[in-house]
Coordinates of C-alpha atoms in Angstrom, one line a residue:
X7 CA -9.9 36.7 -9.3
X8 CA -13.1 34.9 -10.2
X9 CA -12.3 31.3 -11.1
X10 CA -14.6 31.5 -14.1
X11 CA -12.2 34.0 -15.7
X12 CA -9.6 31.3 -16.0
X13 CA -11.7 29.8 -18.8
X14 CA -11.5 32.9 -20.9
X15 CA -8.7 33.3 -23.4
X16 CA -5.8 35.2 -21.8
X17 CA -4.2 38.1 -23.6
X18 CA -1.3 36.7 -25.7
X19 CA 0.6 40.0 -25.4
X20 CA 0.4 39.9 -21.6
X21 CA 1.6 36.3 -21.7
X22 CA 4.5 37.2 -24.0
X23 CA 5.7 39.9 -21.6
X24 CA 5.2 37.8 -18.4
X25 CA 6.6 34.5 -19.5
X26 CA 10.3 35.5 -19.7
X27 CA 10.0 36.6 -16.0
X28 CA 9.0 33.1 -14.9
X29 CA 11.1 29.9 -14.9
X30 CA 10.4 26.2 -14.5
X31 CA 10.6 25.1 -10.9
X32 CA 9.9 28.6 -9.6
X33 CA 7.8 28.6 -6.5
X34 CA 4.5 30.5 -6.5
X35 CA 1.8 30.8 -3.9
X36 CA -1.8 30.5 -5.1
X37 CA -5.4 29.9 -4.2
X38 CA -7.5 27.0 -5.6
X39 CA -10.3 28.8 -7.5
X40 CA -12.0 25.9 -9.3
X41 CA -12.3 22.2 -9.1
X42 CA -14.8 21.4 -11.8
X43 CA -15.0 17.6 -11.8
X44 CA -12.7 16.0 -9.2
X45 CA -10.8 13.2 -10.8
X46 CA -11.3 14.5 -14.3
X47 CA -9.2 17.4 -15.5
X48 CA -7.4 19.1 -12.6
X49 CA -7.7 22.3 -10.6
X50 CA -7.5 26.0 -11.4
X51 CA -5.1 28.2 -9.4
X52 CA -5.0 32.0 -9.0
X53 CA -1.4 32.9 -8.5
X54 CA -2.0 36.6 -8.5
X55 CA -0.8 37.1 -12.0
X56 CA -2.8 38.1 -15.1
X57 CA -2.5 34.5 -16.3
X58 CA -4.2 31.6 -14.6
X59 CA -2.5 28.5 -13.2
X60 CA -3.6 24.9 -13.6
X61 CA -2.6 21.6 -12.0
X62 CA -3.3 18.7 -14.3
X63 CA -5.1 15.6 -13.0
X64 CA -2.0 13.5 -13.8
X65 CA -0.1 15.4 -11.1
X66 CA -2.7 15.1 -8.4
X67 CA -3.5 12.1 -6.2
X68 CA -5.7 9.4 -7.6
X69 CA -7.7 9.6 -4.4
X70 CA -9.7 12.8 -5.0
X71 CA -10.4 13.2 -1.3
X72 CA -6.7 14.3 -1.1
X73 CA -7.1 17.1 -3.6
X74 CA -6.9 20.6 -2.2
X75 CA -10.3 22.2 -1.8
X76 CA -11.5 25.4 -3.4
X77 CA -10.2 28.3 -1.4
X78 CA -7.0 26.5 -0.2
X79 CA -3.9 28.7 -0.4
X80 CA -0.9 26.7 -1.2
X81 CA 2.6 26.7 -2.6
X82 CA 3.3 25.4 -6.1
X83 CA 6.2 25.0 -8.5
X84 CA 5.9 26.0 -12.1
X85 CA 5.8 22.7 -13.9
X86 CA 5.4 23.9 -17.5
X87 CA 4.9 26.9 -19.7
X88 CA 4.6 27.1 -23.5
X89 CA 3.1 29.5 -26.0
X90 CA -0.4 29.0 -24.6
X91 CA -1.1 31.6 -21.9
X92 CA -1.3 29.3 -19.0
X93 CA 1.0 28.3 -16.2
X94 CA 1.0 24.6 -15.4
X95 CA 1.7 24.0 -11.8
X96 CA 2.9 21.2 -9.5
X97 CA 1.9 21.2 -5.8
X98 CA 4.9 21.9 -3.6
X99 CA 3.5 19.7 -0.9
X100 CA 4.4 16.0 -1.8
X101 CA 1.2 14.9 -0.1
X102 CA -0.9 16.8 -2.7
X103 CA 0.9 15.0 -5.6
X104 CA 0.1 11.7 -7.3
X105 CA 0.8 8.8 -4.9
X106 CA 3.6 7.4 -7.1
X107 CA 5.2 10.7 -7.9
X108 CA 8.7 9.9 -6.8
X109 CA 8.8 6.8 -9.0
X110 CA 6.9 8.3 -11.8
X111 CA 9.2 11.4 -12.1
X112 CA 12.2 9.1 -12.5
X113 CA 10.8 7.7 -15.7
X114 CA 8.7 10.6 -17.1
X115 CA 10.1 11.8 -20.4
X116 CA 9.3 15.6 -20.6
X117 CA 11.1 18.9 -20.4
X118 CA 9.1 19.6 -17.2
X119 CA 10.2 16.3 -15.6
X120 CA 13.8 17.0 -16.7
X121 CA 13.7 20.4 -15.1
X122 CA 12.2 19.1 -11.9
X123 CA 14.9 16.4 -11.6
X124 CA 17.6 18.9 -12.3
X125 CA 16.1 21.4 -9.7
X126 CA 15.8 18.6 -7.1
X127 CA 19.4 17.5 -7.6
X128 CA 20.7 21.0 -6.9
X129 CA 19.0 21.2 -3.5

């Protein structure tokens, strides 16, 4: 998939059919397809689905030299999904997450963080 396609609006009907098949915490493998402004917004991920993935800058290391490079193939966990046709992702490799992730996740108040903590406690 061409990374530029991730900027185009995805088909809402496709998303409505795909979304129930996915769940928070689910592991997906994907390829980094765009890193527009390191340190600014995040990175785009092709997970082989008709909907693009995205890792928010807030989940990535502050040190942008630790961000995965375009073309890297990595494992991710589904971090968040809502009505917008986009899959928010969290790198599975802790070294590719924000430096204070373990502390941050303890205090983060979101459904995604709650799901991550619940998933972590069942392992």
